[in-house]
PDB file of C-alpha atoms in Angstrom:
ATOM      1  CA  ALA Q   1     -92.888 109.291 136.785  1.00 78.00           C
ATOM      2  CA  GLN Q   2     -92.491 107.934 140.365  1.00 88.00           C
ATOM      3  CA  SER Q   3     -93.189 109.256 143.957  1.00 92.00           C
ATOM      4  CA  VAL Q   4     -93.621 108.124 147.267  1.00 95.00           C
ATOM      5  CA  ALA Q   5     -95.584 109.365 150.257  1.00 96.00           C
ATOM      6  CA  GLN Q   6     -95.183 108.739 153.942  1.00 96.00           C
ATOM      7  CA  PRO Q   7     -98.284 110.520 155.331  1.00 96.00           C
ATOM      8  CA  GLU Q   8     -97.109 110.519 158.990  1.00 96.00           C
ATOM      9  CA  ASP Q   9     -94.141 112.451 160.118  1.00 95.00           C
ATOM     10  CA  GLN Q  10     -94.296 110.842 163.685  1.00 97.00           C
ATOM     11  CA  VAL Q  11     -95.667 107.562 164.974  1.00 98.00           C
ATOM     12  CA  ASN Q  12     -95.710 106.744 168.585  1.00 98.00           C
ATOM     13  CA  VAL Q  13     -96.490 103.204 169.844  1.00 98.00           C
ATOM     14  CA  ALA Q  14     -96.121 101.443 173.246  1.00 98.00           C
ATOM     15  CA  GLU Q  15     -93.464  98.857 173.640  1.00 98.00           C
ATOM     16  CA  GLY Q  16     -94.983  95.264 173.074  1.00 97.00           C
ATOM     17  CA  ASN Q  17     -97.777  96.611 170.737  1.00 98.00           C
ATOM     18  CA  PRO Q  18     -97.895  96.155 166.970  1.00 97.00           C
ATOM     19  CA  LEU Q  19     -96.635  99.079 164.853  1.00 97.00           C
ATOM     20  CA  THR Q  20     -97.359 100.202 161.367  1.00 98.00           C
ATOM     21  CA  VAL Q  21     -95.610 102.690 159.341  1.00 98.00           C
ATOM     22  CA  LYS Q  22     -97.557 103.900 156.163  1.00 98.00           C
ATOM     23  CA  CYS Q  23     -96.221 104.214 152.731  1.00 98.00           C
ATOM     24  CA  THR Q  24     -98.105 104.825 149.332  1.00 97.00           C
ATOM     25  CA  TYR Q  25     -96.484 104.984 145.983  1.00 96.00           C
ATOM     26  CA  SER Q  26     -97.319 106.351 142.560  1.00 94.00           C
ATOM     27  CA  VAL Q  27     -95.365 104.897 139.436  1.00 90.00           C
ATOM     28  CA  SER Q  28     -96.114 104.362 135.833  1.00 88.00           C
ATOM     29  CA  GLY Q  29     -95.197 100.844 135.572  1.00 88.00           C
ATOM     30  CA  ASN Q  30     -94.187  98.024 138.021  1.00 89.00           C
ATOM     31  CA  PRO Q  31     -92.777  99.087 141.229  1.00 92.00           C
ATOM     32  CA  TYR Q  32     -89.624  97.951 143.183  1.00 93.00           C
ATOM     33  CA  LEU Q  33     -90.192  99.127 146.837  1.00 95.00           C
ATOM     34  CA  PHE Q  34     -87.804  99.367 149.570  1.00 95.00           C
ATOM     35  CA  TRP Q  35     -87.802 100.150 153.413  1.00 97.00           C
ATOM     36  CA  TYR Q  36     -84.707 101.727 155.116  1.00 97.00           C
ATOM     37  CA  VAL Q  37     -84.086 102.593 158.668  1.00 97.00           C
ATOM     38  CA  GLN Q  38     -81.883 105.394 160.018  1.00 95.00           C
ATOM     39  CA  TYR Q  39     -80.694 105.260 163.691  1.00 94.00           C
ATOM     40  CA  PRO Q  40     -79.363 108.593 165.187  1.00 89.00           C
ATOM     41  CA  ASN Q  41     -76.171 109.796 163.742  1.00 85.00           C
ATOM     42  CA  ARG Q  42     -75.937 106.855 161.447  1.00 89.00           C
ATOM     43  CA  GLY Q  43     -76.446 106.197 157.630  1.00 90.00           C
ATOM     44  CA  LEU Q  44     -79.451 104.462 156.314  1.00 93.00           C
ATOM     45  CA  GLN Q  45     -79.632 100.676 156.620  1.00 95.00           C
ATOM     46  CA  PHE Q  46     -81.749  98.398 154.232  1.00 94.00           C
ATOM     47  CA  LEU Q  47     -84.644  96.493 155.929  1.00 96.00           C
ATOM     48  CA  LEU Q  48     -86.515  94.741 153.122  1.00 96.00           C
ATOM     49  CA  LYS Q  49     -87.743  95.073 149.602  1.00 94.00           C
ATOM     50  CA  TYR Q  50     -90.533  94.030 147.204  1.00 95.00           C
ATOM     51  CA  ILE Q  51     -89.415  93.179 143.707  1.00 92.00           C
ATOM     52  CA  THR Q  52     -91.922  90.534 142.614  1.00 89.00           C
ATOM     53  CA  GLY Q  53     -93.896  87.464 144.019  1.00 89.00           C
ATOM     54  CA  ASP Q  54     -95.250  86.970 147.388  1.00 92.00           C
ATOM     55  CA  ASN Q  55     -97.076  90.226 148.559  1.00 94.00           C
ATOM     56  CA  LEU Q  56     -95.791  89.775 152.070  1.00 96.00           C
ATOM     57  CA  VAL Q  57     -92.057  90.513 152.368  1.00 96.00           C
ATOM     58  CA  LYS Q  58     -90.182  89.758 155.523  1.00 96.00           C
ATOM     59  CA  GLY Q  59     -87.072  91.596 156.363  1.00 94.00           C
ATOM     60  CA  SER Q  60     -84.536  92.320 159.249  1.00 91.00           C
ATOM     61  CA  TYR Q  61     -85.322  92.638 162.887  1.00 92.00           C
ATOM     62  CA  GLY Q  62     -88.644  91.105 162.573  1.00 95.00           C
ATOM     63  CA  PHE Q  63     -90.000  93.700 160.301  1.00 97.00           C
ATOM     64  CA  GLU Q  64     -92.458  92.835 157.310  1.00 97.00           C
ATOM     65  CA  ALA Q  65     -94.257  94.811 154.695  1.00 98.00           C
ATOM     66  CA  GLU Q  66     -97.165  94.113 152.625  1.00 96.00           C
ATOM     67  CA  PHE Q  67     -97.382  95.081 149.001  1.00 96.00           C
ATOM     68  CA  ASN Q  68    -100.959  96.079 147.944  1.00 96.00           C
ATOM     69  CA  LYS Q  69    -101.194  96.799 144.281  1.00 95.00           C
ATOM     70  CA  SER Q  70    -104.819  98.074 144.343  1.00 95.00           C
ATOM     71  CA  GLN Q  71    -104.183 100.437 147.093  1.00 96.00           C
ATOM     72  CA  THR Q  72    -100.689 101.363 146.010  1.00 96.00           C
ATOM     73  CA  SER Q  73     -99.277 100.798 149.330  1.00 97.00           C
ATOM     74  CA  PHE Q  74     -96.355  99.209 151.082  1.00 98.00           C
ATOM     75  CA  HIS Q  75     -96.864  99.584 154.808  1.00 98.00           C
ATOM     76  CA  LEU Q  76     -94.088  98.456 157.176  1.00 98.00           C
ATOM     77  CA  LYS Q  77     -95.297  96.454 160.212  1.00 98.00           C
ATOM     78  CA  LYS Q  78     -93.950  94.571 163.124  1.00 98.00           C
ATOM     79  CA  PRO Q  79     -95.994  92.447 165.475  1.00 97.00           C
ATOM     80  CA  SER Q  80     -94.446  93.695 168.835  1.00 97.00           C
ATOM     81  CA  ALA Q  81     -92.403  96.824 168.995  1.00 97.00           C
ATOM     82  CA  LEU Q  82     -89.251  97.346 170.931  1.00 97.00           C
ATOM     83  CA  VAL Q  83     -87.913 100.588 172.410  1.00 96.00           C
ATOM     84  CA  SER Q  84     -84.677  99.776 170.168  1.00 96.00           C
ATOM     85  CA  ASP Q  85     -87.040 100.140 167.156  1.00 97.00           C
ATOM     86  CA  SER Q  86     -87.254 103.920 167.641  1.00 97.00           C
ATOM     87  CA  ALA Q  87     -85.652 105.549 164.491  1.00 97.00           C
ATOM     88  CA  LEU Q  88     -86.396 107.274 161.291  1.00 96.00           C
ATOM     89  CA  TYR Q  89     -88.010 104.999 158.582  1.00 97.00           C
ATOM     90  CA  PHE Q  90     -87.844 105.714 154.836  1.00 97.00           C
ATOM     91  CA  CYS Q  91     -89.965 104.085 152.082  1.00 97.00           C
ATOM     92  CA  ALA Q  92     -88.431 104.234 148.568  1.00 95.00           C
ATOM     93  CA  VAL Q  93     -89.575 103.389 145.146  1.00 94.00           C
ATOM     94  CA  ARG Q  94     -88.300 102.959 141.580  1.00 90.00           C
ATOM     95  CA  VAL Q  95     -89.986 101.746 138.378  1.00 85.00           C
ATOM     96  CA  SER Q  96     -89.017  98.264 136.978  1.00 80.00           C
ATOM     97  CA  GLY Q  97     -87.110  98.808 133.709  1.00 75.00           C
ATOM     98  CA  SER Q  98     -86.689 102.346 134.223  1.00 75.00           C
ATOM     99  CA  ALA Q  99     -83.240 104.237 134.255  1.00 73.00           C
ATOM    100  CA  ARG Q 100     -84.395 106.383 136.943  1.00 75.00           C
ATOM    101  CA  GLN Q 101     -82.951 105.875 140.318  1.00 85.00           C
ATOM    102  CA  LEU Q 102     -84.758 105.399 143.760  1.00 90.00           C
ATOM    103  CA  THR Q 103     -87.131 108.105 144.955  1.00 92.00           C
ATOM    104  CA  PHE Q 104     -87.340 108.328 148.926  1.00 94.00           C
ATOM    105  CA  GLY Q 105     -90.311 109.400 150.912  1.00 94.00           C
ATOM    106  CA  SER Q 106     -89.832 112.132 153.559  1.00 94.00           C
ATOM    107  CA  GLY Q 107     -89.350 109.813 156.453  1.00 95.00           C
ATOM    108  CA  THR Q 108     -91.584 108.735 159.474  1.00 97.00           C
ATOM    109  CA  GLN Q 109     -90.030 109.100 162.929  1.00 97.00           C
ATOM    110  CA  LEU Q 110     -90.977 106.055 164.962  1.00 98.00           C
ATOM    111  CA  THR Q 111     -90.840 106.340 168.830  1.00 97.00           C
ATOM    112  CA  VAL Q 112     -91.470 103.171 170.888  1.00 97.00           C
ATOM    113  CA  LEU Q 113     -92.354 104.215 174.435  1.00 97.00           C
ATOM    114  CA  PRO Q 114     -91.399 101.969 177.140  1.00 94.00           C
TER     115      PRO Q 114
ATOM    116  CA  ASP R   1     -63.920  99.274 159.367  1.00 61.00           C
ATOM    117  CA  ALA R   2     -66.836 100.661 157.651  1.00 70.00           C
ATOM    118  CA  ASP R   3     -67.679  99.204 154.142  1.00 92.00           C
ATOM    119  CA  VAL R   4     -68.492 102.964 153.008  1.00 96.00           C
ATOM    120  CA  THR R   5     -66.378 105.620 154.537  1.00 96.00           C
ATOM    121  CA  GLN R   6     -67.092 109.295 154.304  1.00 97.00           C
ATOM    122  CA  THR R   7     -64.716 112.182 155.124  1.00 97.00           C
ATOM    123  CA  PRO R   8     -64.998 114.552 156.652  1.00 97.00           C
ATOM    124  CA  ARG R   9     -67.867 113.622 159.020  1.00 96.00           C
ATOM    125  CA  ASN R  10     -68.594 117.302 160.021  1.00 97.00           C
ATOM    126  CA  ARG R  11     -67.548 120.476 158.422  1.00 97.00           C
ATOM    127  CA  ILE R  12     -68.256 124.111 158.960  1.00 97.00           C
ATOM    128  CA  THR R  13     -67.392 126.458 156.220  1.00 96.00           C
ATOM    129  CA  LYS R  14     -68.131 129.964 154.960  1.00 97.00           C
ATOM    130  CA  THR R  15     -70.062 131.179 151.951  1.00 97.00           C
ATOM    131  CA  GLY R  16     -68.141 131.103 148.681  1.00 97.00           C
ATOM    132  CA  LYS R  17     -65.517 128.476 149.729  1.00 97.00           C
ATOM    133  CA  ARG R  18     -64.873 125.370 147.858  1.00 96.00           C
ATOM    134  CA  ILE R  19     -65.704 122.048 149.691  1.00 97.00           C
ATOM    135  CA  MET R  20     -64.960 118.490 148.928  1.00 97.00           C
ATOM    136  CA  LEU R  21     -66.533 115.501 150.427  1.00 98.00           C
ATOM    137  CA  GLU R  22     -64.854 112.133 149.900  1.00 98.00           C
ATOM    138  CA  CYS R  23     -66.332 108.623 149.625  1.00 98.00           C
ATOM    139  CA  SER R  24     -64.548 105.425 149.611  1.00 97.00           C
ATOM    140  CA  GLN R  25     -65.729 101.897 149.675  1.00 97.00           C
ATOM    141  CA  THR R  26     -64.591  98.458 150.095  1.00 96.00           C
ATOM    142  CA  LYS R  27     -67.711  96.540 148.961  1.00 93.00           C
ATOM    143  CA  GLY R  28     -66.391  96.087 145.369  1.00 92.00           C
ATOM    144  CA  HIS R  29     -69.674  97.728 143.985  1.00 92.00           C
ATOM    145  CA  ASP R  30     -69.653  99.605 140.691  1.00 92.00           C
ATOM    146  CA  ARG R  31     -72.503 101.923 141.407  1.00 93.00           C
ATOM    147  CA  MET R  32     -72.080 104.947 143.828  1.00 95.00           C
ATOM    148  CA  TYR R  33     -74.284 107.739 144.672  1.00 96.00           C
ATOM    149  CA  TRP R  34     -74.411 110.987 146.514  1.00 97.00           C
ATOM    150  CA  TYR R  35     -77.670 111.972 148.253  1.00 97.00           C
ATOM    151  CA  ARG R  36     -78.590 114.915 150.316  1.00 97.00           C
ATOM    152  CA  GLN R  37     -80.876 114.744 153.404  1.00 95.00           C
ATOM    153  CA  ASP R  38     -82.897 117.651 154.658  1.00 93.00           C
ATOM    154  CA  PRO R  39     -85.425 117.398 157.447  1.00 86.00           C
ATOM    155  CA  GLY R  40     -88.893 116.653 156.281  1.00 85.00           C
ATOM    156  CA  LEU R  41     -87.705 116.217 152.691  1.00 87.00           C
ATOM    157  CA  GLY R  42     -86.126 112.846 152.841  1.00 90.00           C
ATOM    158  CA  LEU R  43     -83.230 111.968 150.541  1.00 93.00           C
ATOM    159  CA  ARG R  44     -82.617 113.528 147.256  1.00 94.00           C
ATOM    160  CA  LEU R  45     -80.156 112.300 144.660  1.00 95.00           C
ATOM    161  CA  ILE R  46     -77.441 114.620 143.656  1.00 97.00           C
ATOM    162  CA  TYR R  47     -75.268 112.557 141.298  1.00 96.00           C
ATOM    163  CA  TYR R  48     -74.528 108.892 140.695  1.00 95.00           C
ATOM    164  CA  SER R  49     -72.060 106.766 138.762  1.00 94.00           C
ATOM    165  CA  PHE R  50     -72.344 103.343 137.369  1.00 91.00           C
ATOM    166  CA  ASP R  51     -68.581 103.019 136.687  1.00 91.00           C
ATOM    167  CA  VAL R  52     -65.397 105.060 136.374  1.00 91.00           C
ATOM    168  CA  LYS R  53     -66.351 106.593 133.089  1.00 91.00           C
ATOM    169  CA  ASP R  54     -69.996 106.986 133.985  1.00 93.00           C
ATOM    170  CA  ILE R  55     -71.330 110.202 135.665  1.00 95.00           C
ATOM    171  CA  ASN R  56     -75.108 111.055 135.831  1.00 94.00           C
ATOM    172  CA  LYS R  57     -76.923 114.063 137.329  1.00 95.00           C
ATOM    173  CA  GLY R  58     -79.659 113.395 139.819  1.00 93.00           C
ATOM    174  CA  GLU R  59     -82.684 115.548 140.654  1.00 91.00           C
ATOM    175  CA  ILE R  60     -80.651 118.256 142.507  1.00 95.00           C
ATOM    176  CA  SER R  61     -77.355 118.545 140.845  1.00 96.00           C
ATOM    177  CA  ASP R  62     -77.128 122.280 140.486  1.00 95.00           C
ATOM    178  CA  GLY R  63     -74.224 123.726 142.477  1.00 95.00           C
ATOM    179  CA  TYR R  64     -72.423 120.435 142.894  1.00 97.00           C
ATOM    180  CA  SER R  65     -69.932 118.464 140.761  1.00 97.00           C
ATOM    181  CA  VAL R  66     -68.487 114.970 141.218  1.00 97.00           C
ATOM    182  CA  SER R  67     -65.383 112.963 140.369  1.00 97.00           C
ATOM    183  CA  ARG R  68     -65.151 109.224 140.238  1.00 96.00           C
ATOM    184  CA  GLN R  69     -61.414 108.635 140.673  1.00 92.00           C
ATOM    185  CA  ALA R  70     -61.484 104.870 140.856  1.00 94.00           C
ATOM    186  CA  GLN R  71     -64.150 102.189 141.312  1.00 94.00           C
ATOM    187  CA  ALA R  72     -63.873 102.555 145.092  1.00 96.00           C
ATOM    188  CA  LYS R  73     -63.722 106.375 145.275  1.00 97.00           C
ATOM    189  CA  PHE R  74     -66.278 108.982 144.442  1.00 98.00           C
ATOM    190  CA  SER R  75     -65.999 112.603 145.712  1.00 98.00           C
ATOM    191  CA  LEU R  76     -68.615 115.455 145.870  1.00 98.00           C
ATOM    192  CA  SER R  77     -67.569 119.070 145.360  1.00 98.00           C
ATOM    193  CA  LEU R  78     -69.281 122.177 146.106  1.00 96.00           C
ATOM    194  CA  GLU R  79     -67.460 124.769 144.016  1.00 92.00           C
ATOM    195  CA  SER R  80     -68.836 127.986 145.834  1.00 96.00           C
ATOM    196  CA  ALA R  81     -70.700 126.859 148.889  1.00 96.00           C
ATOM    197  CA  ILE R  82     -73.829 128.793 149.880  1.00 96.00           C
ATOM    198  CA  PRO R  83     -75.995 128.518 153.000  1.00 96.00           C
ATOM    199  CA  ASN R  84     -78.880 126.479 151.480  1.00 95.00           C
ATOM    200  CA  GLN R  85     -76.361 123.725 150.880  1.00 97.00           C
ATOM    201  CA  THR R  86     -76.246 123.242 154.551  1.00 97.00           C
ATOM    202  CA  ALA R  87     -77.309 119.617 154.926  1.00 97.00           C
ATOM    203  CA  LEU R  88     -76.341 116.077 155.694  1.00 96.00           C
ATOM    204  CA  TYR R  89     -74.717 114.378 152.796  1.00 97.00           C
ATOM    205  CA  PHE R  90     -74.742 110.458 152.234  1.00 97.00           C
ATOM    206  CA  CYS R  91     -72.699 108.454 149.866  1.00 97.00           C
ATOM    207  CA  ALA R  92     -73.939 104.986 148.975  1.00 96.00           C
ATOM    208  CA  THR R  93     -73.161 102.100 146.749  1.00 95.00           C
ATOM    209  CA  SER R  94     -75.082  99.193 145.210  1.00 92.00           C
ATOM    210  CA  ALA R  95     -74.341  96.134 143.194  1.00 87.00           C
ATOM    211  CA  LEU R  96     -74.773  96.001 139.497  1.00 72.00           C
ATOM    212  CA  THR R  97     -78.489  95.349 139.440  1.00 74.00           C
ATOM    213  CA  ASN R  98     -81.604  97.692 139.522  1.00 68.00           C
ATOM    214  CA  THR R  99     -83.042  95.498 142.294  1.00 76.00           C
ATOM    215  CA  GLY R 100     -80.095  95.804 144.570  1.00 77.00           C
ATOM    216  CA  GLU R 101     -80.308  97.683 147.868  1.00 89.00           C
ATOM    217  CA  LEU R 102     -78.064 100.653 148.707  1.00 93.00           C
ATOM    218  CA  PHE R 103     -75.388 100.477 151.411  1.00 94.00           C
ATOM    219  CA  PHE R 104     -74.843 103.965 152.960  1.00 95.00           C
ATOM    220  CA  GLY R 105     -71.866 105.627 154.736  1.00 96.00           C
ATOM    221  CA  GLU R 106     -72.234 107.366 158.076  1.00 94.00           C
ATOM    222  CA  GLY R 107     -72.919 110.799 156.531  1.00 95.00           C
ATOM    223  CA  SER R 108     -71.171 114.046 156.173  1.00 97.00           C
ATOM    224  CA  ARG R 109     -72.640 117.086 157.940  1.00 96.00           C
ATOM    225  CA  LEU R 110     -72.032 120.343 156.263  1.00 97.00           C
ATOM    226  CA  THR R 111     -72.772 123.679 157.535  1.00 97.00           C
ATOM    227  CA  VAL R 112     -72.254 126.791 155.362  1.00 97.00           C
ATOM    228  CA  LEU R 113     -72.399 130.116 157.289  1.00 96.00           C
TER     229      LEU R 113
END
């Protein structure tokens, strides 16, 4: 089984402040974890992924995420938010070695205020 | 040109009509997917295909069918559209690996009246 939860529908942050978008997962096995971003009227774009190795993963546009196995979390972070980071963010998970495809979270709308 | 192209981008139709959404890709990927996006529900997988002769149901395949006409083409059909199929539909592709990221089209917004 696999599922992912994004507990916040909306996150607001001031420009220049650090941002965090939360994601927790539940899998029976080792997880592959992904973050995607969706800008208005566009398809989803890949940001970063955790497959194995270093728990801190760096991705596009200055984003990073930390895999925490004990807390089953994969929070997305950025040290200094930009107004252009405002978008809908999706966390996704699949189980290593499973035929089951990616399961997406419900999404978190990030708004960066100028 | 976009790597993953969906047509039409917007469609309004009536209950009971047959609708086809088309997807073509130039990425050379073997794997193609159809997802549906609803507000507050994220993306849910409808069907996926790992090659021309391989079609698999996703979590919400009822009321939908697909055709993989070629490596680069994957179409989604609603045989008899109903209002609760009103949604944003995405086609996606990925490389032949379970760790590969998905590449999405721009989406097809379908409204069923």
